CSV table of C-alpha atoms and ligand atoms in Angstrom, one decimal:
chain,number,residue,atom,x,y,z
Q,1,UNK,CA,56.1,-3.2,70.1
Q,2,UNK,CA,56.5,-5.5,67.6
Q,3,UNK,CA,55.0,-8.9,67.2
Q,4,UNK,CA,57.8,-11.4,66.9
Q,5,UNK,CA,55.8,-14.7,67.4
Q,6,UNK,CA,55.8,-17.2,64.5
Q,7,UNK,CA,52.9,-19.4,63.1
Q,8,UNK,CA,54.9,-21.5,60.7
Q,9,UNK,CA,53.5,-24.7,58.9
Q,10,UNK,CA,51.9,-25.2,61.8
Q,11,UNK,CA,54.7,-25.0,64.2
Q,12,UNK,CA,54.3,-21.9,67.0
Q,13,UNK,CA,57.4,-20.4,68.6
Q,14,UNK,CA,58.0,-17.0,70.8
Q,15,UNK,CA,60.2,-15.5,67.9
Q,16,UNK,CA,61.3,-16.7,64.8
Q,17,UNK,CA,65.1,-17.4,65.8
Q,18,UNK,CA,65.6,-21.3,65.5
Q,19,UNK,CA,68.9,-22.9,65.6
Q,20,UNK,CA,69.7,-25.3,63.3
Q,21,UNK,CA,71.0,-28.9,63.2
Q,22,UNK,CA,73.7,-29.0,64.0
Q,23,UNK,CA,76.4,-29.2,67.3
Q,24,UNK,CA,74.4,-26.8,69.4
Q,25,UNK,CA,71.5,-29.2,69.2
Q,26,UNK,CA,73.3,-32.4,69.2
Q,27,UNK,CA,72.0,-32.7,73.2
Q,28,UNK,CA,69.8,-31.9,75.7
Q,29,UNK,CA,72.6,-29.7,77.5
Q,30,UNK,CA,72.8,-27.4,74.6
Q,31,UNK,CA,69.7,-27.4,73.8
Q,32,UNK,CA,68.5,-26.6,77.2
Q,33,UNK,CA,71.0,-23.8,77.4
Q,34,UNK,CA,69.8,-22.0,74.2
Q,35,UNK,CA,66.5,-22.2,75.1
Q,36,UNK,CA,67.2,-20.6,78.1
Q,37,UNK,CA,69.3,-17.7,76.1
Q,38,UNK,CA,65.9,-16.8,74.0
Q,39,UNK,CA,65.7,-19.1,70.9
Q,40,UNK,CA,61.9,-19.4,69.9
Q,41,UNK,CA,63.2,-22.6,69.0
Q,42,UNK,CA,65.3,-25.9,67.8
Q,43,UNK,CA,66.0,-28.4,65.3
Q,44,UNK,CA,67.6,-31.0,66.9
Q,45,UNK,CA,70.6,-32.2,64.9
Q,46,UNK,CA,69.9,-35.1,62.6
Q,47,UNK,CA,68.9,-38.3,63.6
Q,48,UNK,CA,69.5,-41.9,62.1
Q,49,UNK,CA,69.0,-45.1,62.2
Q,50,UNK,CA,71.2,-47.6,64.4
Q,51,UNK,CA,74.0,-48.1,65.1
Q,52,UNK,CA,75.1,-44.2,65.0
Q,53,UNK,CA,77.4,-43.4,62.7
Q,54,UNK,CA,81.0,-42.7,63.6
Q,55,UNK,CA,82.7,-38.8,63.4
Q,56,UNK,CA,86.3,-38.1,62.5
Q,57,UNK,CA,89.1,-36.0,64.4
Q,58,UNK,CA,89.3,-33.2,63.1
Q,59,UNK,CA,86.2,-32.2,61.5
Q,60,UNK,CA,86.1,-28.4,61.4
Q,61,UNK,CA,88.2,-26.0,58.5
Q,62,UNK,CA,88.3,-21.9,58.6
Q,63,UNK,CA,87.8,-19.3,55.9
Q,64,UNK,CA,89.8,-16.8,57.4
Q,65,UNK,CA,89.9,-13.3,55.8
Q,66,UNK,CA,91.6,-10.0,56.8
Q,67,UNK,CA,91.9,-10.6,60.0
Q,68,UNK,CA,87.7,-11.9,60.5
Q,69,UNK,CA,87.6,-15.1,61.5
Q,70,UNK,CA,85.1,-17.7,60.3
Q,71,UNK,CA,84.1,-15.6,57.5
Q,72,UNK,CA,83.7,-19.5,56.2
Q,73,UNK,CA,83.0,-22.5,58.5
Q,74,UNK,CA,84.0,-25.8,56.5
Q,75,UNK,CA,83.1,-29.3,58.5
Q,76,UNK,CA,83.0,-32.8,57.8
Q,77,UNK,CA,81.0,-34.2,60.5
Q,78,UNK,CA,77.8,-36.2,59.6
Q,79,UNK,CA,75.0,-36.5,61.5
Q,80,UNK,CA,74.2,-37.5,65.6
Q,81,UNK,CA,76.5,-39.6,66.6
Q,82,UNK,CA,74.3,-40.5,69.7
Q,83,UNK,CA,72.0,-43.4,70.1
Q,84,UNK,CA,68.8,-42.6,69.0
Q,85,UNK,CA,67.2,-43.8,71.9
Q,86,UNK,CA,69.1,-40.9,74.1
Q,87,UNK,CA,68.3,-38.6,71.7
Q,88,UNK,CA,64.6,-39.0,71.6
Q,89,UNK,CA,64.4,-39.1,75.3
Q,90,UNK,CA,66.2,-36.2,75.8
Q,91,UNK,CA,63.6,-34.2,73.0
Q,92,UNK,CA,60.9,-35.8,74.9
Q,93,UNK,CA,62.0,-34.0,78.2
Q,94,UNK,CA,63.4,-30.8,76.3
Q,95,UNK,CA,59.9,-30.6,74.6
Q,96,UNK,CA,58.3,-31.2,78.0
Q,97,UNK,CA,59.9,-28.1,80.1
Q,98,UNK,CA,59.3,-25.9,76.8
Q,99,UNK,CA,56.4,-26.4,75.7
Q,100,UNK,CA,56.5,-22.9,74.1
Q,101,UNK,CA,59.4,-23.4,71.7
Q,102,UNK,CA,59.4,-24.7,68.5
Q,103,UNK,CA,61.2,-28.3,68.8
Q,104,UNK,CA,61.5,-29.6,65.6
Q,105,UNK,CA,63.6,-33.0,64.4
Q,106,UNK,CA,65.9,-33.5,61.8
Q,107,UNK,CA,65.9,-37.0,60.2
Q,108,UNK,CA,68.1,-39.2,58.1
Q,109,UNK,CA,67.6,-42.5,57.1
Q,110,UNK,CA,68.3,-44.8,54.2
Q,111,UNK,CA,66.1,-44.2,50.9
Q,112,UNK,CA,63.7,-46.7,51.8
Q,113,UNK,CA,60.5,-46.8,52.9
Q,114,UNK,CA,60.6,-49.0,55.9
Q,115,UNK,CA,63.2,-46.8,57.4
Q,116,UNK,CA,60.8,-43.9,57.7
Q,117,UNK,CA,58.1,-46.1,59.2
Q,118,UNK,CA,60.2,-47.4,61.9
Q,119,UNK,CA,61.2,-43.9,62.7
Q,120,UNK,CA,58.4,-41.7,62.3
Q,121,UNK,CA,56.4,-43.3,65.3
Q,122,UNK,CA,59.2,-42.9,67.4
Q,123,UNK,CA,59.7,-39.4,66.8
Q,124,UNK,CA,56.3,-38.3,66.9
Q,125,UNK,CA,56.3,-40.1,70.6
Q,126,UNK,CA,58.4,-37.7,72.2
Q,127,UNK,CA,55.8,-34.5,71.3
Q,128,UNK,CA,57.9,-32.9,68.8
Q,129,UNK,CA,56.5,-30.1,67.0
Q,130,UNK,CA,57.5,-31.1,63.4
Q,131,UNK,CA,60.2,-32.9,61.5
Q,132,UNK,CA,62.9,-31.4,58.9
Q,133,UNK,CA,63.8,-34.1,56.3
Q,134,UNK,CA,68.1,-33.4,55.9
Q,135,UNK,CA,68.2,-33.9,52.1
Q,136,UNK,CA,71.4,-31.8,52.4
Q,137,UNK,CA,74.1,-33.4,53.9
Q,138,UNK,CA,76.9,-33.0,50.9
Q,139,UNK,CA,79.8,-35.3,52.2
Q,140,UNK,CA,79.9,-39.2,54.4
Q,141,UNK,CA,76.1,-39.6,54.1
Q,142,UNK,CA,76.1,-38.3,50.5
Q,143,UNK,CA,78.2,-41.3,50.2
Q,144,UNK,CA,76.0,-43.8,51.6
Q,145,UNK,CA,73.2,-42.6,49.5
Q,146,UNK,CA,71.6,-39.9,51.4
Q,147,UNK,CA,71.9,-36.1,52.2
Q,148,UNK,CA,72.3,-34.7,49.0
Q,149,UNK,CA,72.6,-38.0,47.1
Q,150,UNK,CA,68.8,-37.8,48.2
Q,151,UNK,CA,68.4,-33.5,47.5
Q,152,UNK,CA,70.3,-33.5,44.4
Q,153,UNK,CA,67.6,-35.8,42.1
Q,154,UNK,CA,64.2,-34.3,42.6
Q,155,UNK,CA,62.3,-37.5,41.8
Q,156,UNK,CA,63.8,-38.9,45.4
Q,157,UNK,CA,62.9,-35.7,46.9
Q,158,UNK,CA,58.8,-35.7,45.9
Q,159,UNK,CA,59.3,-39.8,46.6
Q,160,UNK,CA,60.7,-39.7,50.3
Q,161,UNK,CA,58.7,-36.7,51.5
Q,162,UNK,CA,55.3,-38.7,50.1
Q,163,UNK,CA,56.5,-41.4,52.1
Q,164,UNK,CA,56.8,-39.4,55.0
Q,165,UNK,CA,53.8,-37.2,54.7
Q,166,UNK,CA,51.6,-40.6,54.4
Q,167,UNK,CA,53.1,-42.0,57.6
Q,168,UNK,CA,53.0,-38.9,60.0
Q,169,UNK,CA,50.8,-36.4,60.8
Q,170,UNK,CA,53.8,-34.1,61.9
Q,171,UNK,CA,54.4,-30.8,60.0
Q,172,UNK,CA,57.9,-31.5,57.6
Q,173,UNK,CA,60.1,-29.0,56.9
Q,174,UNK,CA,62.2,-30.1,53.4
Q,175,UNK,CA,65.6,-28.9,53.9
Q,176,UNK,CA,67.3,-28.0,50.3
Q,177,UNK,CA,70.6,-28.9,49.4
Q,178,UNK,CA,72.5,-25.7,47.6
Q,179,UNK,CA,74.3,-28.6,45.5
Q,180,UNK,CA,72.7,-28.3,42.9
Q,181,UNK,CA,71.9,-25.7,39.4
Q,182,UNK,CA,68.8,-24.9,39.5
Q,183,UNK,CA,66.6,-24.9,43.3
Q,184,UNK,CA,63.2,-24.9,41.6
Q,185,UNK,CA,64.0,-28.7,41.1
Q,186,UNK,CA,63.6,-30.0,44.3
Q,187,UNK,CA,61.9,-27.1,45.8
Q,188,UNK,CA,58.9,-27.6,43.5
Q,189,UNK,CA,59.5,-32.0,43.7
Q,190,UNK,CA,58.8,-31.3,47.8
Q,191,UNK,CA,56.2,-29.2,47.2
Q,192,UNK,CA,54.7,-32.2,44.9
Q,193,UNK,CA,55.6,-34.8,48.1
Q,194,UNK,CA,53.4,-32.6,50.2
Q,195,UNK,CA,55.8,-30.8,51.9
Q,196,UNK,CA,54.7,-28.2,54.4
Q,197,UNK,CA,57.2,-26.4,54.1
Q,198,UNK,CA,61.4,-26.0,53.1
Q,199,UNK,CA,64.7,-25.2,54.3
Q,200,UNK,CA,67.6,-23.8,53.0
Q,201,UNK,CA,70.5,-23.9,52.5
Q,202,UNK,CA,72.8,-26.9,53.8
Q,203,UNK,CA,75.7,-26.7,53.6
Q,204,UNK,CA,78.0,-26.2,50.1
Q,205,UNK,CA,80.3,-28.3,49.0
Q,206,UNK,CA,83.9,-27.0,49.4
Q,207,UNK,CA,87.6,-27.3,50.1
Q,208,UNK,CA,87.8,-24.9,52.5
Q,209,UNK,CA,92.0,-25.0,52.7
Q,210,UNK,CA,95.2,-27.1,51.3
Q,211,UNK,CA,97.3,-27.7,54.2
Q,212,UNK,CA,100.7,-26.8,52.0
Q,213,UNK,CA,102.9,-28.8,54.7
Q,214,UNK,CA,100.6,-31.9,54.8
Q,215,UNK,CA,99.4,-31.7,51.0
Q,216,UNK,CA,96.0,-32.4,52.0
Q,217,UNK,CA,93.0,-30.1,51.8
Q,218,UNK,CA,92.1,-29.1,55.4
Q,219,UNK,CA,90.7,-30.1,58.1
Q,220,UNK,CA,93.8,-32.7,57.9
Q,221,UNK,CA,92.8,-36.0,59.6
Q,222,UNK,CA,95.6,-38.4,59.5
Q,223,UNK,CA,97.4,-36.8,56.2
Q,224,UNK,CA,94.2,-37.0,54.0
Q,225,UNK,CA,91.6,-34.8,53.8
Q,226,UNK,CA,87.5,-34.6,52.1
Q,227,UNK,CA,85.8,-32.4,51.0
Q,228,UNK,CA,83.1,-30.7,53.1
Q,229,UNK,CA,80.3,-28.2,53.9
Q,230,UNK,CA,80.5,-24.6,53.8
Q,231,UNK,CA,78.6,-22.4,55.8
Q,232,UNK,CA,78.7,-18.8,57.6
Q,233,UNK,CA,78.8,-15.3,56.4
Q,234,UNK,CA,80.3,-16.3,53.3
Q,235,UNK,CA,77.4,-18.3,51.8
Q,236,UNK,CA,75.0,-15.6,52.9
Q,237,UNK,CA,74.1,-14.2,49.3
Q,238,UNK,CA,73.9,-17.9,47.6
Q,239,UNK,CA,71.5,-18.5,50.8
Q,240,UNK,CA,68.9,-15.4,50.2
Q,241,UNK,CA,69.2,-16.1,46.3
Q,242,UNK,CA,68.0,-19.1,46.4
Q,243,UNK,CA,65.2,-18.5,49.2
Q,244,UNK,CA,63.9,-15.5,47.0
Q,245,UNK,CA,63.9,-17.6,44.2
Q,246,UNK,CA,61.4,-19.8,45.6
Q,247,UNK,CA,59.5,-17.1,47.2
Q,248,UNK,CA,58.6,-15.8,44.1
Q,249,UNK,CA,58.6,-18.3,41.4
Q,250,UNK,CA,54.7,-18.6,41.3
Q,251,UNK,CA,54.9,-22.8,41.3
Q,252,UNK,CA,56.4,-22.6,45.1
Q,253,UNK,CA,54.5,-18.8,45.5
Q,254,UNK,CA,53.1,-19.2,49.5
Q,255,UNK,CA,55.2,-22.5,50.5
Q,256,UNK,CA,56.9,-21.8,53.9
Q,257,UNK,CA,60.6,-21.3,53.9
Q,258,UNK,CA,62.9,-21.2,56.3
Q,259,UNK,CA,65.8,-19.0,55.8
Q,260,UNK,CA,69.5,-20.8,56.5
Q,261,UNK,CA,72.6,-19.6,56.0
Q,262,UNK,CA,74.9,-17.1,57.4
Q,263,UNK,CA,72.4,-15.3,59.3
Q,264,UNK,CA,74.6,-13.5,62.1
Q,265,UNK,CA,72.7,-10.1,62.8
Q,266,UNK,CA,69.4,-9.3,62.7
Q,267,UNK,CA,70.0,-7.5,59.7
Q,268,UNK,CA,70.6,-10.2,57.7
Q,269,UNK,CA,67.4,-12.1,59.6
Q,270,UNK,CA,65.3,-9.1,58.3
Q,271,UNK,CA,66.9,-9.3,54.4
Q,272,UNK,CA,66.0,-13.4,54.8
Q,273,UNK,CA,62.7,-12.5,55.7
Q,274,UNK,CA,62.0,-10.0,53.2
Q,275,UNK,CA,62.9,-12.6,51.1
Q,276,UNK,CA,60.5,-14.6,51.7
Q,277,UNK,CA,61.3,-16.4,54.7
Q,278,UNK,CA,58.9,-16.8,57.4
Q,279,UNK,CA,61.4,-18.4,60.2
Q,280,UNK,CA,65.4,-18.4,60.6
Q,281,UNK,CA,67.8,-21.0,61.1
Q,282,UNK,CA,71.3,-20.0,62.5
Q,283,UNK,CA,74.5,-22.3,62.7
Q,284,UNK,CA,77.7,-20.6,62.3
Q,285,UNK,CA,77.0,-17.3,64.2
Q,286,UNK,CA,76.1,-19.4,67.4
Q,287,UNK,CA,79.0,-21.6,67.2
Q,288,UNK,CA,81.1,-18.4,66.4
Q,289,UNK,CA,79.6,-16.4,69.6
Q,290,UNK,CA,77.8,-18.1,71.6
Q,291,UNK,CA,74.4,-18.6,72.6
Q,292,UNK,CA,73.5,-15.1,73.6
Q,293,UNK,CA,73.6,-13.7,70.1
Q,294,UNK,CA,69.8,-14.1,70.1
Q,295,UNK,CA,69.2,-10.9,72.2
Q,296,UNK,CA,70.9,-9.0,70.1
Q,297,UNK,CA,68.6,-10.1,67.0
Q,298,UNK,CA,65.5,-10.2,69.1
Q,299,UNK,CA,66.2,-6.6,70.3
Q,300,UNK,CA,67.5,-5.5,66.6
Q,301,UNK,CA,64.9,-7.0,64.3
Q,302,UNK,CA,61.8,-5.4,67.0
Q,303,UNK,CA,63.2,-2.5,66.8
Q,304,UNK,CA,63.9,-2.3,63.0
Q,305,UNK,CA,60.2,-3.8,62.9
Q,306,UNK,CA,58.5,-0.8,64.9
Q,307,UNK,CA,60.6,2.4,63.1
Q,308,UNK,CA,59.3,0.5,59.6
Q,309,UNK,CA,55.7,-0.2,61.3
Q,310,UNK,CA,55.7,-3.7,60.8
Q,311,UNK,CA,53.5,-5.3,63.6
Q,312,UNK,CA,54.1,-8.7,62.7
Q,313,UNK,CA,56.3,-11.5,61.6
Q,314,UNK,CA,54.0,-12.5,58.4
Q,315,UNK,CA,54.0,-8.1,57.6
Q,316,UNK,CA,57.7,-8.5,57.3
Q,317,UNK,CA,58.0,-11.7,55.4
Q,318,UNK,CA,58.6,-11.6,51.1
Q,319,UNK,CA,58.1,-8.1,51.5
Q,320,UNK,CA,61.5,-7.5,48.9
Q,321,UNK,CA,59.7,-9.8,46.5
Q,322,UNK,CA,58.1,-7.9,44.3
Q,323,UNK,CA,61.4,-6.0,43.7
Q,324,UNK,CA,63.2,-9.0,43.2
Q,325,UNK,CA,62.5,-9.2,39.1
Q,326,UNK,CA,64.8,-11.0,36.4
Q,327,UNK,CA,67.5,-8.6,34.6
Q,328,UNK,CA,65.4,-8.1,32.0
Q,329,UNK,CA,63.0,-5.9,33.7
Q,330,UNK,CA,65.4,-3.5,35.0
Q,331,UNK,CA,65.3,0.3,33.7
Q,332,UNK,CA,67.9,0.6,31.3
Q,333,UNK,CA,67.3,4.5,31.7
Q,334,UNK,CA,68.0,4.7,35.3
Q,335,UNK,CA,71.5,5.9,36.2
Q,336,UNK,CA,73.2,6.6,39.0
Q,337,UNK,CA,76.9,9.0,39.3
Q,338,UNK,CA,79.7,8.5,41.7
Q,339,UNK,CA,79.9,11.4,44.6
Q,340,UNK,CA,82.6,12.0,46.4
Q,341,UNK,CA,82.4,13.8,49.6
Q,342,UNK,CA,86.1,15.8,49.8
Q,343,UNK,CA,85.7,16.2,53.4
Q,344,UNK,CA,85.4,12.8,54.2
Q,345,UNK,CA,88.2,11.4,51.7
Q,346,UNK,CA,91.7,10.1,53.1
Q,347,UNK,CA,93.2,11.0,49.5
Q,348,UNK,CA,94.5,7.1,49.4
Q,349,UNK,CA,93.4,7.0,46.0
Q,350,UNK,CA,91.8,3.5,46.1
Q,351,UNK,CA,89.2,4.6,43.8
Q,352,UNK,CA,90.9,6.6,41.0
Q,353,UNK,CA,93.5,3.1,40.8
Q,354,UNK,CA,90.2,0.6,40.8
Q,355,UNK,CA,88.3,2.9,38.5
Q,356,UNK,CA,91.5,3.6,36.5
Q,357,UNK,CA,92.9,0.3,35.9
Q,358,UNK,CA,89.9,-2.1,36.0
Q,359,UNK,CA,86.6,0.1,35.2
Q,360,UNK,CA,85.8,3.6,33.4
Q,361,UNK,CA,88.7,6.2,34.0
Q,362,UNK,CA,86.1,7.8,35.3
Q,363,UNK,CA,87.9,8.9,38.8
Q,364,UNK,CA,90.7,12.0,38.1
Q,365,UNK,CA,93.5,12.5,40.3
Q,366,UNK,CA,94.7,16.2,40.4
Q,367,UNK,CA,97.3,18.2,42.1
Q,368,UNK,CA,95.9,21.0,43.6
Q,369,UNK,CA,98.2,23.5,45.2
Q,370,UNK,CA,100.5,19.8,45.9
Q,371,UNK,CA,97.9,18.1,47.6
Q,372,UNK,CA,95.7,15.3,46.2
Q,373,UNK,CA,92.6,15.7,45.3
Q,374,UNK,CA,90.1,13.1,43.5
Q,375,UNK,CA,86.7,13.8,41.3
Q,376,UNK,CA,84.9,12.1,39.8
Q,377,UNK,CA,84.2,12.6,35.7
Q,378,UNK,CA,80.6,12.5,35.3
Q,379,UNK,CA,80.9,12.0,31.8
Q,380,UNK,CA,82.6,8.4,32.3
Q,381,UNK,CA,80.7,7.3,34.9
Q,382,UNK,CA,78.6,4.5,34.5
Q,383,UNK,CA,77.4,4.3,38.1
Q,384,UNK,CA,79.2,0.8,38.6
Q,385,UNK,CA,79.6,1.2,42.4
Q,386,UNK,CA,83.4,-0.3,43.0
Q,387,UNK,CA,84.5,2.9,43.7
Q,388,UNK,CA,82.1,3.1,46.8
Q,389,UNK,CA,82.8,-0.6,47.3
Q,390,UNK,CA,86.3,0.2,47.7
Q,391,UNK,CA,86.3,3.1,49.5
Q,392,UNK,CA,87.9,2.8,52.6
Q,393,UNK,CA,85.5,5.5,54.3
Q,394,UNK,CA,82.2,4.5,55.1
Q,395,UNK,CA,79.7,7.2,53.0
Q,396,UNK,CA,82.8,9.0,50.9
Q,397,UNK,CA,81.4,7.6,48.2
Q,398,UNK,CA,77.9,7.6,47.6
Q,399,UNK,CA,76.1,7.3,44.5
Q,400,UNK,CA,73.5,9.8,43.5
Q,401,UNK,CA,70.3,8.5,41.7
Q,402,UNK,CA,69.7,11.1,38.4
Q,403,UNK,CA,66.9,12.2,37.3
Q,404,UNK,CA,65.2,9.4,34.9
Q,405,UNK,CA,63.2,9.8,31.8
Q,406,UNK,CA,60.8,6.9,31.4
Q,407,UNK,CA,61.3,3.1,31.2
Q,408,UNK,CA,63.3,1.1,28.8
Q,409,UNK,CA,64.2,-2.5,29.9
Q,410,UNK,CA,65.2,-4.9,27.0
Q,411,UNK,CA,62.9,-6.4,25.8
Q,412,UNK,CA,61.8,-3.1,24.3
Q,413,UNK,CA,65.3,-2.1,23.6
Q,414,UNK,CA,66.5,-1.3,19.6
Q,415,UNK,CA,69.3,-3.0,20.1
Q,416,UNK,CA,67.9,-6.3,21.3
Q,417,UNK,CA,67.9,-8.3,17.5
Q,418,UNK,CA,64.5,-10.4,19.4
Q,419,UNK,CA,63.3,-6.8,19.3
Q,420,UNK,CA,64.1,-5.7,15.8
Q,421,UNK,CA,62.8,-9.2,14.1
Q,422,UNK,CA,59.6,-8.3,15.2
P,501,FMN,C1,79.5,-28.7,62.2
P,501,FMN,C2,78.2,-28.6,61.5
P,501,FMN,C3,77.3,-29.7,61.5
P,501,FMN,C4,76.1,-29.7,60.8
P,501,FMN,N1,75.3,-30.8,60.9
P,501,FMN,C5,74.1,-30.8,60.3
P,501,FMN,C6,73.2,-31.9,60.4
P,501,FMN,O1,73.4,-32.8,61.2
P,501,FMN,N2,72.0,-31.8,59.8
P,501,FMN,C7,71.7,-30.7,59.0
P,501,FMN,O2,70.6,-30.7,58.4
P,501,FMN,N3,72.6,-29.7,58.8
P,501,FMN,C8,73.7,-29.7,59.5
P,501,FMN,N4,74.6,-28.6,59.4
P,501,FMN,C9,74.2,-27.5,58.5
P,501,FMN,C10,73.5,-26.4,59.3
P,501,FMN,O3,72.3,-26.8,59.8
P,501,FMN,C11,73.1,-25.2,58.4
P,501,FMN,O4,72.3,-25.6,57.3
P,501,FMN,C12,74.4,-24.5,57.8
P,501,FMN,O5,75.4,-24.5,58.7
P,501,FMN,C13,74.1,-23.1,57.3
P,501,FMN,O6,73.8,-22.2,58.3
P,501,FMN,P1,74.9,-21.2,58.9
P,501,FMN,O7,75.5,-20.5,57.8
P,501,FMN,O8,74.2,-20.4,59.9
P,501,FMN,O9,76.0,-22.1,59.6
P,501,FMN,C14,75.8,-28.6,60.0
P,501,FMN,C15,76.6,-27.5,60.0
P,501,FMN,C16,77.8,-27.5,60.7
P,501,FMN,C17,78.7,-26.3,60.7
């Protein structure tokens, strides 16, 4: 059986599921209750100085697709609004009746050093395991000059995580704000700070929705509307970019990363992993389903880990990375052709219009004895995949590797002018 127990930065827990900060660790009572349902652990969702900040009504806006709900999860809440003295006495208990599970805390306060002495101590009283710094938050605190206005200039990033790390001896977790071009920037400024390790993604800035009644982007709170943070499924592939993009740039090579965004399944824990993330962080999926969702990933992700003979958590993690190269050291020789399994197809012609009108013509539509029939021109095929993307039938489409001759990326190609200066 696989070994799902994590060592990471320091910080133990039972599995590598964590929730993140957010509602369902905004309490004790939640928090209690997911420990309970399995989650090797927490980060409690952020804490600030006081007075606590004040939350609108509404806060929440939907991606909607198709019929699947919450493909996107928009909010505009900011951090706790909770005293911070009930909050750290209700971490002190949690941490007390689990002493097993990762409890880590989330802080915000203002961009000056003071702020993190005053809070540090207090945190580190209640027996936390570790401390996640939100440099994230993207709208309200942004505002007030912190979140992202922190996460998006990398000097303030290496500055407040220095601060930190010189007045606590608690592991701290960087969390990354998405906002921003290139993630190397503050990824390698937190490193600089002495991080021990980083987070991401927050969420992304976003409109989720217009209200076209109200003529105000949604969620509508009094006839005006903000922009807010995206998260869920949707941001799942911006998420594992940038996490494999610091796994493997060789400045950040060996940092600890957690993995945030969109993680539902544990399919999509095992593709963060691979990527280079050592624990998980899920929001959306438990606010979606519920806390029970973590069986179903514990269960999934041992299983997946035993038919692959992976014994541990650190045998899984950045094990895509070495595949995970820049365009220019792809095969330029490699090719793969459309397949179409005639058995399988519904003759609803999806491909041959998507391939027809937008792509290579490389999908015929015949009449064969009056009925339909599609095939694919191997000829015109360029092995572009939309075909099997569109396909309504799961496998009708597959595409077929050829035989390849050799290597030829393009650095080396005679059409790259680089190439024929030389
Ligand atoms: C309603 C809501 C509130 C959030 N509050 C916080 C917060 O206080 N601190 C923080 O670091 N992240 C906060 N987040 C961001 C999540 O921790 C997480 O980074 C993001 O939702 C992406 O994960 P997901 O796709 O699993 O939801 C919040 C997200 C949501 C949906």
């Amino acid at each position: 059986m696989a070994d799902l127990r994590s060592l990471f930065a320091g910080i133990r827990s039972p599995n590598p599921f964590w929730l993140a900060s957010a509602p369902p660790t905004d309490k004790d009572y939640n928090v209690r209750r997911a420990l309970a349902a399995g989650w090797g652990g927490v980060v409690w969702k952020t804490l600030g100085e006081d007075p606590p900040v004040v939350n609108v009504s509404s806060r929440y806006g939907a991606f909607n697709y198709n019929g699947d709900r919450l493909v996107g999860l928009n909010n505009i809440e900011l951090i706790t609004d909770r005293p911070l003295a009930v909050n750290l006495a209700e971490i002190k208990s949690v941490k007390r009746d689990y002493p097993d599970r990762a409890i880590v805390v989330s802080l915000m306060v203002p961009c000056v050093e003071e702020s993190w002495k005053r809070i540090l101590p207090l945190v580190e009283e209640t027996g936390a395991d570790g401390i996640e710094l939100n440099f994230g938050c993207p709208h309200g605190m942004s505002e007030r000059n912190m979140g992202s206005a922190v996460g998006q200039v990398p000097e303030y990033v290496e500055m407040v995580t220095r601060w930190v790390k010189q007045n606590t001896r608690m592991p701290t977790i960087v969390k990354l704000t998405p906002n921003i071009t290139d993630i190397m920037q503050p990824a390698g400024a937190a490193l600089r700070g002495g991080a021990d390790a980083v987070s991401l993604i927050n969420t992304i800035q976003s409109v989720v929705a217009v209200d076209l009644d109200a003529m105000a982007p949604m969620p509508v709170v009094g006839g005006l509307g903000t922009h807010g943070g995206y998260c869920g499924p949707a941001v799942k592939p911006i998420a594992l970019r940038m996490v494999g993009e610091i796994a493997r740039n060789a400045v950040t090579r060996g940092l600890p990363i957690s993995g945030i965004g969109g993680i539902s399944t544990w399919r999509d824990a095992a593709e963060f992993l691979v990527m280079g993330a050592g624990t998980l962080q899920v929001c959306t999926a438990a606010m979606h389903y519920g806390f029970r969702i973590v069986e179903d990933m514990i269960t999934g992700l041992s299983n997946w880990m035993d038919q692959k003979g992976f014994a541990t958590i650190d045998d899984v993690t950045g094990r895509a990375i070495p595949n995970f190269v820049n365009w220019n050291q792809l095969n330029l020789k490699f090719r793969t052709l459309a397949k179409i399994d005639q058995d399988a197809c519904i003759k609803c012609g999806l491909c041959h219009i998507a391939c027809e009108d937008t792509s290579h013509q490389a999908i015929a539509k015949l009449h064969i004895d009056s009925a339909r029939r599609y095939e694919v021109i191997d000829e015109e095929c360029v092995g572009c995949n939309l075909c099997a993307h569109v396909c309504p039938v799961d496998d009708c489409i597959t595409m077929v590797p050829q035989p390849v001759e050799g290597v030829l990326t393009w650095p080396h190609h005679p059409n790259n002018p680089a190439r024929a200066a030389e």
